[in-house]
């Protein structure tokens, strides 16, 4: 049974629409991350959070924003979707990096047309 | 600047034989390394890890070797099984990074043939 949930799994949306990708975890982890991955490419960190009300931008510049109002919830928002945002978005959480690393959600495959 | 590199995008191996996946890194501050396995339409799942104080870690059919001087690690799968067909990602952590961020390679697609 998955401990970290991402919805939707797949999303096709028109240019200019506002979207929110949901991510929730039931493990009580303080650290949460959003990665973006294109086929055949490495996972790029776009946002991370150390806990409630803590958010930071990752190594890859992204037009998306995140919020962390509750420990278990870390949604990602795109105010105006563009075709360049087409990608897979993976949410992860961790307690201690040195022990088992991250737990990932199943991802959201976003297509902007 | 890509700090974790997996130079082989794909690997085909016969069932029962050994799969060897390679990973190189450039950041000498990395002190913990992990391998993840990813099936299509699913998120990566943790497979095995190794600390920089060790040069080998084994878990069942999976063994990871670390060569710090060469900044190189490898994952051995013996024997390979059809269920091992997946994309394998190498990841590394800088112990001085309190955020616990991981740097990932681009992955190696493994196909195990009967």
Short mmCIF file of C-alpha atoms in Angstrom, two decimals:
data_model
loop_
_atom_site.label_atom_id
_atom_site.label_comp_id
_atom_site.label_asym_id
_atom_site.label_seq_id
_atom_site.Cartn_x
_atom_site.Cartn_y
_atom_site.Cartn_z
CA UNK A 1 0.00 0.00 0.00
CA UNK A 2 1.42 3.35 -1.07
CA UNK A 3 2.34 5.77 1.70
CA UNK A 4 2.65 8.75 -0.61
CA UNK A 5 -0.09 9.64 -3.02
CA UNK A 6 -0.06 11.79 -6.12
CA UNK A 7 -3.11 12.89 -8.07
CA UNK A 8 -3.90 12.99 -10.86
CA UNK A 9 -1.82 10.22 -12.43
CA UNK A 10 -2.30 11.66 -15.91
CA UNK A 11 -3.40 15.14 -16.95
CA UNK A 12 -3.87 16.68 -20.38
CA UNK A 13 -4.64 20.35 -20.23
CA UNK A 14 -4.77 23.37 -22.52
CA UNK A 15 -2.25 26.18 -22.59
CA UNK A 16 -2.94 28.97 -20.12
CA UNK A 17 -4.87 26.86 -17.61
CA UNK A 18 -4.05 26.85 -13.92
CA UNK A 19 -3.31 23.43 -12.47
CA UNK A 20 -2.46 21.97 -9.09
CA UNK A 21 -0.71 18.63 -8.68
CA UNK A 22 -1.50 17.02 -5.36
CA UNK A 23 0.93 15.13 -3.13
CA UNK A 24 0.12 13.67 0.27
CA UNK A 25 2.05 11.36 2.55
CA UNK A 26 0.96 9.46 5.64
CA UNK A 27 4.41 8.77 7.12
CA UNK A 28 4.80 12.02 9.04
CA UNK A 29 7.98 12.86 7.13
CA UNK A 30 9.21 16.41 7.53
CA UNK A 31 11.16 16.55 4.27
CA UNK A 32 9.30 16.58 0.97
CA UNK A 33 10.51 17.10 -2.59
CA UNK A 34 9.24 17.66 -6.11
CA UNK A 35 11.28 16.32 -9.02
CA UNK A 36 10.68 16.79 -12.72
CA UNK A 37 11.75 14.15 -15.21
CA UNK A 38 11.71 14.02 -18.98
CA UNK A 39 12.12 10.63 -20.72
CA UNK A 40 15.71 9.43 -20.70
CA UNK A 41 16.84 12.30 -18.52
CA UNK A 42 17.84 12.63 -14.90
CA UNK A 43 15.40 13.65 -12.20
CA UNK A 44 15.71 17.37 -11.55
CA UNK A 45 14.83 18.83 -8.16
CA UNK A 46 12.44 21.78 -8.57
CA UNK A 47 11.14 22.33 -5.01
CA UNK A 48 11.71 21.03 -1.50
CA UNK A 49 10.43 21.58 1.98
CA UNK A 50 11.88 20.93 5.39
CA UNK A 51 8.56 21.20 7.19
CA UNK A 52 5.43 23.28 7.60
CA UNK A 53 5.79 26.79 6.14
CA UNK A 54 9.22 25.91 4.74
CA UNK A 55 9.71 25.83 0.96
CA UNK A 56 12.77 26.28 -1.21
CA UNK A 57 13.49 26.28 -4.92
CA UNK A 58 15.52 23.41 -6.27
CA UNK A 59 18.41 23.18 -8.69
CA UNK A 60 16.22 23.40 -11.78
CA UNK A 61 14.41 26.67 -12.31
CA UNK A 62 10.69 26.15 -12.49
CA UNK A 63 7.71 28.43 -12.99
CA UNK A 64 5.70 26.33 -10.58
CA UNK A 65 5.08 27.19 -6.94
CA UNK A 66 4.53 25.01 -3.87
CA UNK A 67 3.05 25.35 -0.42
CA UNK A 68 3.40 23.40 2.83
CA UNK A 69 0.58 24.29 5.17
CA UNK A 70 0.30 20.80 6.62
CA UNK A 71 3.04 18.23 7.17
CA UNK A 72 1.33 15.64 5.03
CA UNK A 73 0.43 17.86 2.06
CA UNK A 74 2.79 19.41 -0.52
CA UNK A 75 0.88 20.59 -3.62
CA UNK A 76 2.53 22.05 -6.71
CA UNK A 77 0.78 24.76 -8.74
CA UNK A 78 1.28 26.08 -12.26
CA UNK A 79 -0.57 29.38 -12.69
CA UNK A 80 -0.50 29.27 -16.48
CA UNK A 81 0.43 25.99 -18.11
CA UNK A 82 2.57 25.97 -21.26
CA UNK A 83 3.68 23.14 -23.58
CA UNK A 84 7.20 23.45 -22.12
CA UNK A 85 5.73 22.25 -18.81
CA UNK A 86 4.95 18.86 -20.35
CA UNK A 87 6.84 16.36 -18.21
CA UNK A 88 6.54 13.83 -15.42
CA UNK A 89 6.36 15.28 -11.91
CA UNK A 90 7.45 13.08 -9.01
CA UNK A 91 6.81 13.85 -5.36
CA UNK A 92 8.92 12.27 -2.62
CA UNK A 93 9.34 12.41 1.12
CA UNK A 94 12.07 11.33 3.50
CA UNK A 95 12.88 11.13 7.16
CA UNK A 96 16.60 10.54 7.00
CA UNK A 97 18.35 10.50 3.63
CA UNK A 98 20.92 8.03 4.89
CA UNK A 99 18.32 5.41 5.70
CA UNK A 100 16.45 4.20 2.65
CA UNK A 101 16.45 7.52 0.88
CA UNK A 102 13.21 8.81 -0.45
CA UNK A 103 9.76 7.32 -0.77
CA UNK A 104 8.33 8.37 -4.11
CA UNK A 105 4.77 8.74 -5.26
CA UNK A 106 3.64 7.24 -8.56
CA UNK A 107 4.05 10.54 -10.36
CA UNK A 108 1.86 12.79 -12.49
CA UNK A 109 2.34 12.71 -16.23
CA UNK A 110 1.41 16.22 -17.41
CA UNK A 111 0.77 17.08 -21.05
CA UNK A 112 0.04 20.68 -22.00
CA UNK A 113 -1.45 21.11 -25.47
CA UNK B 1 26.14 20.72 -14.30
CA UNK B 2 25.39 17.02 -14.03
CA UNK B 3 27.11 15.60 -10.96
CA UNK B 4 25.88 12.02 -11.32
CA UNK B 5 26.33 10.34 -14.66
CA UNK B 6 25.04 7.06 -16.00
CA UNK B 7 26.64 6.80 -19.40
CA UNK B 8 24.84 3.67 -20.56
CA UNK B 9 21.23 4.52 -21.40
CA UNK B 10 20.32 0.88 -21.94
CA UNK B 11 21.46 -2.65 -21.17
CA UNK B 12 20.17 -5.95 -22.49
CA UNK B 13 20.99 -9.14 -20.59
CA UNK B 14 19.91 -12.72 -20.77
CA UNK B 15 17.90 -14.21 -17.93
CA UNK B 16 20.17 -15.86 -15.38
CA UNK B 17 23.23 -13.82 -16.33
CA UNK B 18 24.78 -10.89 -14.48
CA UNK B 19 23.65 -7.29 -15.04
CA UNK B 20 26.27 -4.62 -14.32
CA UNK B 21 25.15 -1.01 -14.16
CA UNK B 22 27.67 1.79 -13.83
CA UNK B 23 27.54 5.26 -12.33
CA UNK B 24 30.15 8.02 -12.09
CA UNK B 25 30.06 11.15 -9.97
CA UNK B 26 32.05 14.36 -9.85
CA UNK B 27 31.27 15.83 -6.42
CA UNK B 28 33.82 14.66 -3.85
CA UNK B 29 31.45 15.73 -1.06
CA UNK B 30 29.03 12.93 -1.88
CA UNK B 31 29.12 10.41 0.93
CA UNK B 32 26.03 8.29 0.44
CA UNK B 33 24.88 6.56 -2.70
CA UNK B 34 21.62 4.90 -3.59
CA UNK B 35 20.11 2.90 -6.42
CA UNK B 36 16.46 3.18 -7.36
CA UNK B 37 14.40 1.03 -9.67
CA UNK B 38 11.55 2.46 -11.74
CA UNK B 39 8.82 0.70 -13.69
CA UNK B 40 6.82 2.61 -16.33
CA UNK B 41 4.04 4.81 -14.92
CA UNK B 42 5.33 4.30 -11.36
CA UNK B 43 7.61 6.26 -9.07
CA UNK B 44 11.14 5.07 -8.33
CA UNK B 45 11.53 2.60 -5.47
CA UNK B 46 14.59 2.31 -3.28
CA UNK B 47 16.77 -0.71 -4.05
CA UNK B 48 20.07 -0.57 -2.21
CA UNK B 49 22.48 1.99 -0.78
CA UNK B 50 26.08 2.33 0.32
CA UNK B 51 27.94 4.68 2.59
CA UNK B 52 31.29 6.11 1.55
CA UNK B 53 32.96 4.33 4.46
CA UNK B 54 32.27 1.02 2.74
CA UNK B 55 33.28 -0.37 -0.64
CA UNK B 56 30.62 -3.05 -0.95
CA UNK B 57 27.08 -3.66 0.18
CA UNK B 58 25.04 -6.73 -0.61
CA UNK B 59 21.32 -7.47 -0.41
CA UNK B 60 20.19 -10.73 -1.93
CA UNK B 61 20.77 -10.67 -5.67
CA UNK B 62 21.89 -7.02 -5.57
CA UNK B 63 25.41 -5.82 -4.76
CA UNK B 64 26.70 -2.29 -4.97
CA UNK B 65 30.43 -1.56 -5.24
CA UNK B 66 31.98 1.82 -4.53
CA UNK B 67 35.38 2.99 -5.74
CA UNK B 68 35.89 6.38 -4.12
CA UNK B 69 39.23 7.12 -5.74
CA UNK B 70 37.67 6.67 -9.16
CA UNK B 71 34.38 8.30 -8.11
CA UNK B 72 32.62 5.29 -9.52
CA UNK B 73 29.98 2.89 -8.32
CA UNK B 74 28.33 -0.09 -9.87
CA UNK B 75 25.28 -2.25 -9.26
CA UNK B 76 25.47 -5.98 -9.91
CA UNK B 77 22.32 -8.07 -10.27
CA UNK B 78 22.93 -11.82 -10.12
CA UNK B 79 21.11 -13.71 -11.49
CA UNK B 80 19.04 -11.36 -13.62
CA UNK B 81 15.33 -12.11 -13.78
CA UNK B 82 12.59 -10.88 -16.15
CA UNK B 83 11.09 -8.83 -13.30
CA UNK B 84 14.33 -6.86 -13.15
CA UNK B 85 13.46 -5.18 -16.45
CA UNK B 86 13.13 -1.53 -15.43
CA UNK B 87 14.99 1.76 -15.40
CA UNK B 88 17.67 1.99 -12.70
CA UNK B 89 18.70 5.36 -11.29
CA UNK B 90 21.88 6.07 -9.40
CA UNK B 91 21.61 8.83 -6.77
CA UNK B 92 24.04 10.55 -4.43
CA UNK B 93 23.82 12.63 -1.29
CA UNK B 94 26.16 15.29 0.10
CA UNK B 95 26.39 14.69 3.84
CA UNK B 96 26.89 18.39 4.49
CA UNK B 97 23.53 19.15 2.93
CA UNK B 98 21.06 19.27 5.80
CA UNK B 99 18.16 19.33 3.37
CA UNK B 100 18.89 15.74 2.37
CA UNK B 101 18.70 16.49 -1.32
CA UNK B 102 19.60 13.72 -3.76
CA UNK B 103 21.26 14.16 -7.15
CA UNK B 104 20.12 11.62 -9.72
CA UNK B 105 21.64 10.23 -12.88
CA UNK B 106 19.69 9.86 -16.12
CA UNK B 107 19.00 6.17 -15.57
CA UNK B 108 19.82 2.92 -17.37
CA UNK B 109 17.05 0.92 -19.01
CA UNK B 110 17.60 -2.78 -18.30
CA UNK B 111 15.89 -5.39 -20.43
CA UNK B 112 16.16 -9.01 -19.30
CA UNK B 113 15.47 -11.43 -22.13
CA UNK B 114 14.40 -15.08 -21.74
#
